[in-house]
Amino acid sequence: MNTINLKRWPSAILIFLTVFLLSCSKEEMNKESILSAQTSATASASATSQFLSIQSNGDWRIDVTYISGGTDWVSKTPANGTGDANVVLQFTPNGSFENRVSEISVTSADKVVKLSFTQQAIVMPSARIPNPVWIEIPSGGGNSDCVALTHEIVIRTLTVRNYSMLYDKKEKIAYWVAYPHNPSYLGSTGRTDYWQPDPNVSATLQPNYFSGITGYDRGHQIPSADRTITTLANNQTFFFTNMTPQLGPLNQQLWANLEGQVRGWMSASDTLYVVTGAILKTAGGNETVTYATDSKGLKVAVPNYYYKVLLRLKGGKYDSIGFWLEHRSYGSGQATASITKSVDQIEQLTGFNFFSSLPKTMQDAAEATNIPSDWGL
């Protein structure tokens, strides 16, 4: 019996070792190939980042395949690594009317996890809705010489408002120019310099600015750079009714910088509602009004003040900020908290009721506060 056991013993050891090694190899193989990945399947048009959660026992890498909406709009930090990780997916805001889709692949050893990611299209501001419900349109103020005007454009077969204004036919300036702003209004159209009379107003009731204004710049109220989606959209910003006689050092420096800051805030909002205005006298004030001369010798009132009020819609919530400037040079810096006011304060100075189409409780809450730090100031 001992002889038989001695003959079988090496075989038993061999079988045991074989099973053990196969089991270890299987464990190691399973360990190397563990992989899972999760991220939100959709993001809003204005979103710029989200997490991709990876669980892995080995090395991994991330690849992006673009299905629609162009290329290179998703980046990942880091793009490869080892073990469990939370990767930041970053993407530019979607400024188009169509969803854009990508496929995110995470590869580790012999395993691949593929995830579909869609960034939603922008939602256009309401089109051709009666003026009272346009959030950006102020109420009150003005006088019997004023007329309200609206210019429309077509974007991808959809007729939308470009901007509205309250124009004083006697003083030849607009007291406010109001417009919604989001990426749908931006495109590849360059500055057209289409200096023309406004076709909605008799040429006899507006300045002639073909050759400029003596001693002043032709200062836009809605900037050319805010309307680059089509040639018509940009052309309309050069109508003479949109201009005021503005000192060059203000127009070309702080005012231009503020316009750029507004576009930055717009890009981080769902929609930014903007009212830009020129004021001759504060409400109840007795300021002296001076006049410039257009290219045909017509007198045009020179504003004593300029203002901007902004209402930001983001994630279903509204907040606001106002800017108030005397008509003078401020130097070449950016707009700072020192020239901000609450929208309520600017309403008191101008006599206009801004964003009056909002429900009153929502309007009051948004307009009463002035928190420049919320706007990076």
XYZ file of C-alpha atoms in Angstrom:
377
model
C 0.000 0.000 0.000
C 2.886 2.303 0.766
C 4.338 1.623 -2.621
C 1.063 2.547 -4.292
C 0.752 5.779 -2.300
C 4.258 6.830 -3.208
C 3.481 6.348 -6.855
C 0.280 8.446 -6.650
C 1.643 11.240 -4.447
C 3.557 13.183 -7.118
C 0.461 13.144 -9.326
C -1.658 14.543 -6.515
C 0.850 17.313 -5.961
C 0.923 18.023 -9.662
C -2.854 18.203 -9.855
C -2.978 20.484 -6.797
C -0.345 22.819 -8.180
C -2.020 22.926 -11.570
C -5.397 23.815 -10.039
C -3.778 26.379 -7.733
C -1.893 28.062 -10.568
C -4.923 28.108 -12.823
C -6.958 29.612 -9.996
C -4.309 32.293 -9.382
C -4.101 33.062 -13.086
C -7.868 33.381 -13.256
C -7.857 35.696 -10.230
C -5.118 37.821 -11.730
C -6.927 37.993 -15.078
C -10.172 39.014 -13.410
C -8.354 41.548 -11.305
C -6.760 43.151 -14.353
C -10.007 43.386 -16.286
C -12.335 44.981 -13.702
C -13.718 48.156 -15.289
C -16.804 50.338 -14.968
C -17.474 53.976 -15.875
C -20.382 56.339 -15.274
C -21.268 59.910 -16.245
C -24.413 61.905 -16.895
C -25.795 61.108 -20.340
C -26.834 64.715 -21.041
C -25.796 68.265 -20.189
C -27.482 71.603 -20.761
C -26.360 73.940 -23.532
C -24.649 76.280 -21.055
C -22.902 73.571 -18.988
C -19.116 73.386 -19.224
C -18.076 70.366 -17.122
C -19.125 67.176 -15.343
C -17.486 64.142 -13.697
C -16.711 60.776 -15.292
C -16.367 58.170 -12.528
C -14.035 55.254 -13.325
C -13.550 52.047 -11.312
C -10.638 49.894 -12.433
C -7.926 47.671 -11.006
C -5.569 48.482 -13.826
C -4.417 51.119 -16.264
C -7.081 52.905 -18.308
C -7.415 55.549 -21.001
C -10.256 57.720 -22.298
C -11.059 58.335 -25.967
C -13.774 60.536 -27.447
C -15.530 59.900 -30.747
C -17.592 62.791 -32.107
C -20.927 61.741 -33.605
C -22.375 65.183 -34.363
C -21.822 68.857 -33.601
C -18.231 69.178 -34.754
C -15.025 67.985 -33.117
C -12.801 68.822 -30.152
C -15.606 70.166 -27.965
C -14.908 67.653 -25.172
C -11.669 67.424 -23.207
C -10.774 65.165 -20.267
C -8.499 65.673 -17.272
C -6.697 63.329 -16.920
C -6.964 61.375 -20.179
C -5.367 58.230 -18.691
C -4.488 56.797 -15.316
C -4.517 53.800 -13.002
C -7.152 52.604 -10.560
C -10.318 54.372 -9.444
C -10.655 58.028 -10.460
C -13.045 60.931 -10.966
C -12.164 62.525 -14.294
C -13.369 66.019 -15.185
C -14.970 66.181 -18.607
C -14.864 69.750 -19.890
C -16.783 71.087 -22.873
C -17.560 74.415 -24.466
C -21.131 75.779 -24.267
C -23.305 74.601 -27.141
C -24.275 77.695 -29.138
C -26.174 75.844 -31.864
C -29.830 74.952 -32.345
C -29.023 71.221 -32.510
C -27.914 68.721 -29.893
C -24.344 67.531 -30.239
C -23.390 63.966 -29.469
C -20.149 62.187 -28.611
C -19.203 58.679 -27.510
C -16.821 58.409 -24.570
C -14.817 55.169 -24.438
C -12.879 53.970 -21.384
C -10.433 51.141 -22.117
C -8.587 48.954 -19.592
C -6.745 45.800 -20.726
C -9.265 43.773 -22.745
C -12.359 45.672 -21.561
C -14.029 48.752 -23.056
C -16.948 50.755 -21.619
C -18.708 53.049 -24.085
C -20.928 55.905 -22.936
C -23.085 58.192 -25.083
C -22.944 61.879 -24.092
C -25.298 64.535 -25.480
C -25.050 68.271 -24.935
C -28.414 69.863 -25.533
C -29.110 72.619 -28.030
C -29.752 76.179 -26.932
C -33.324 77.305 -26.458
C -34.074 80.453 -28.381
C -35.685 83.366 -26.543
C -39.389 83.606 -27.259
C -40.087 84.796 -30.793
C -42.687 87.338 -31.842
C -44.496 87.329 -28.517
C -46.385 90.536 -27.661
C -44.096 93.123 -26.115
C -45.556 93.066 -22.574
C -44.088 89.610 -21.933
C -40.624 90.377 -23.272
C -38.660 90.330 -20.051
C -36.084 92.917 -21.128
C -38.562 95.658 -22.122
C -38.729 98.487 -19.519
C -41.953 100.237 -18.667
C -42.625 103.860 -17.684
C -40.505 106.903 -18.420
C -40.213 108.590 -21.783
C -42.238 111.510 -23.136
C -44.584 112.413 -25.995
C -41.645 112.664 -28.432
C -40.655 109.034 -27.848
C -41.465 106.055 -30.037
C -40.860 102.382 -29.284
C -39.196 100.382 -32.062
C -38.349 96.700 -32.523
C -36.065 95.141 -35.129
C -36.409 91.483 -36.046
C -34.132 88.964 -37.748
C -34.463 85.391 -39.000
C -32.230 82.687 -37.560
C -32.650 79.266 -39.166
C -36.198 80.056 -40.353
C -37.193 81.339 -36.891
C -38.148 85.011 -36.678
C -36.848 86.528 -33.439
C -36.371 89.998 -32.054
C -32.949 91.521 -32.537
C -33.484 94.459 -30.191
C -36.014 97.075 -29.115
C -35.547 100.715 -28.188
C -37.245 103.854 -26.913
C -36.210 106.608 -29.308
C -36.670 110.349 -28.727
C -37.439 111.940 -32.100
C -36.714 115.431 -30.767
C -33.389 114.828 -28.984
C -32.341 112.183 -31.565
C -31.177 109.536 -29.079
C -32.571 106.311 -27.608
C -33.120 106.329 -23.840
C -32.915 102.560 -23.752
C -32.007 99.711 -26.089
C -33.127 96.315 -24.778
C -32.345 92.831 -26.015
C -32.017 89.187 -24.979
C -28.551 87.748 -25.347
C -27.336 84.165 -25.620
C -24.994 82.259 -27.950
C -27.706 81.934 -30.608
C -26.973 85.541 -31.609
C -23.256 84.952 -32.163
C -21.654 83.545 -35.298
C -18.956 84.185 -37.862
C -20.276 87.405 -39.400
C -17.749 90.208 -39.105
C -18.392 93.862 -38.381
C -20.300 95.213 -41.395
C -19.993 98.989 -40.728
C -23.406 99.334 -42.367
C -23.979 102.929 -41.284
C -27.572 103.714 -42.300
C -30.694 105.541 -41.129
C -33.170 103.352 -39.258
C -35.861 102.310 -41.771
C -38.482 102.350 -38.993
C -38.105 106.094 -38.451
C -38.352 108.961 -40.923
C -34.859 110.079 -41.971
C -35.834 113.639 -40.996
C -36.264 112.500 -37.384
C -32.838 110.938 -36.916
C -29.243 112.127 -37.199
C -27.087 111.770 -40.274
C -24.009 109.863 -39.125
C -22.520 108.775 -42.449
C -19.500 110.976 -41.731
C -19.571 110.696 -37.954
C -20.201 113.270 -35.203
C -18.046 116.319 -34.640
C -15.989 115.810 -31.473
C -17.500 112.424 -30.583
C -17.557 108.764 -31.554
C -20.668 107.108 -32.931
C -21.290 105.081 -29.787
C -23.309 101.882 -30.174
C -25.881 101.029 -27.521
C -26.308 97.412 -28.642
C -22.751 96.521 -29.710
C -21.906 95.200 -33.130
C -20.059 92.277 -31.516
C -23.263 91.132 -29.761
C -24.943 90.374 -33.094
C -22.753 88.323 -35.427
C -25.066 85.429 -36.322
C -26.135 86.985 -39.663
C -25.252 89.999 -41.782
C -28.693 91.520 -41.167
C -28.333 91.131 -37.400
C -25.047 93.036 -37.518
C -26.293 95.603 -40.029
C -29.115 96.612 -37.699
C -26.665 97.566 -34.947
C -25.335 100.331 -37.234
C -28.678 102.124 -37.577
C -28.315 105.771 -36.576
C -31.020 105.420 -33.912
C -28.704 103.005 -32.058
C -25.948 105.645 -31.835
C -25.266 108.424 -29.374
C -22.529 111.074 -29.402
C -20.042 109.383 -27.060
C -16.617 110.619 -26.008
C -13.902 108.572 -27.704
C -11.951 107.771 -24.506
C -15.115 106.309 -22.953
C -16.370 104.519 -26.066
C -13.040 102.933 -26.920
C -11.885 102.053 -23.408
C -14.093 101.357 -20.369
C -17.345 101.141 -22.340
C -15.818 98.682 -24.842
C -14.338 96.677 -21.961
C -17.719 96.533 -20.221
C -19.311 95.266 -23.446
C -16.753 92.472 -23.516
C -17.454 91.619 -19.882
C -21.172 91.422 -20.667
C -20.463 88.873 -23.415
C -18.473 86.846 -20.901
C -21.391 86.827 -18.443
C -23.725 85.907 -21.293
C -21.646 82.841 -22.201
C -22.060 81.528 -18.635
C -25.832 82.153 -18.539
C -28.838 80.457 -20.052
C -29.957 83.895 -21.241
C -28.760 87.359 -20.258
C -31.294 90.175 -20.619
C -29.614 93.502 -21.317
C -30.846 97.080 -21.219
C -28.362 99.758 -22.256
C -29.329 103.394 -21.994
C -28.358 107.019 -22.378
C -29.752 109.640 -20.006
C -29.861 113.416 -20.432
C -31.294 114.216 -17.004
C -31.852 112.052 -13.966
C -35.450 111.679 -12.803
C -36.366 115.068 -11.310
C -32.913 116.452 -12.136
C -32.021 119.773 -13.769
C -28.749 118.863 -15.506
C -27.657 120.987 -18.453
C -28.052 119.304 -21.831
C -25.401 119.966 -24.467
C -25.603 119.212 -28.181
C -23.300 117.787 -30.831
C -23.539 118.319 -34.579
C -24.050 115.594 -37.169
C -22.605 115.623 -40.691
C -25.447 117.833 -41.930
C -25.350 120.334 -39.083
C -28.278 118.830 -37.148
C -28.050 119.133 -33.355
C -28.100 115.893 -31.379
C -28.380 115.720 -27.578
C -25.266 114.474 -25.771
C -26.014 112.105 -22.869
C -24.877 113.121 -19.413
C -24.969 109.494 -18.240
C -24.873 105.939 -19.577
C -26.121 102.809 -17.879
C -26.474 99.064 -18.320
C -28.762 96.788 -16.338
C -28.393 93.026 -16.634
C -30.774 90.248 -15.633
C -29.150 86.819 -15.636
C -31.151 83.607 -15.997
C -29.184 80.534 -14.960
C -30.545 77.240 -13.729
C -34.042 78.669 -13.431
C -32.928 81.514 -11.134
C -32.591 85.248 -11.806
C -30.105 87.761 -10.462
C -29.226 91.256 -11.626
C -26.635 94.019 -11.572
C -26.522 97.601 -12.822
C -23.759 99.912 -14.075
C -23.986 103.698 -13.938
C -21.428 105.935 -15.665
C -21.064 109.670 -15.962
C -20.213 110.657 -19.528
C -16.469 111.076 -19.106
C -13.223 109.167 -19.484
C -12.557 106.389 -16.972
C -9.271 105.155 -18.394
C -8.542 101.855 -20.073
C -9.383 99.397 -17.278
C -12.201 96.919 -16.848
C -15.508 97.771 -15.211
C -15.280 97.307 -11.447
C -17.630 97.209 -8.475
C -17.167 100.962 -8.024
C -19.499 101.760 -10.946
C -22.197 99.222 -10.024
C -25.586 99.898 -8.497
C -28.621 97.776 -7.845
C -31.233 97.808 -10.594
C -33.610 99.453 -8.099
C -31.175 102.357 -7.735
C -30.894 102.817 -11.501
C -34.696 102.749 -11.760
C -34.771 105.695 -9.342
C -32.219 107.595 -11.440
C -33.872 106.949 -14.802
C -37.588 106.717 -14.062
C -37.854 103.364 -15.891
C -39.168 100.122 -14.453
C -36.838 97.404 -15.699
C -37.820 93.757 -16.192
C -41.389 94.613 -15.211
C -42.775 91.509 -16.955
C -41.286 89.270 -14.278
C -43.634 88.251 -11.447
C -43.357 91.019 -8.882
C -41.870 88.929 -6.070
C -39.237 87.554 -8.446
C -38.507 91.011 -9.872
C -38.203 92.615 -6.436
C -35.820 89.948 -5.166
C -33.597 90.143 -8.246
C -33.415 93.932 -8.440
C -32.967 94.907 -4.797
C -29.534 93.360 -4.314
C -26.195 94.378 -5.760
C -23.517 91.734 -5.215
C -20.607 92.513 -7.578
C -18.654 89.455 -6.387
C -21.347 87.217 -7.894
C -20.305 88.683 -11.244
C -16.579 88.356 -10.648
C -16.146 92.044 -9.762
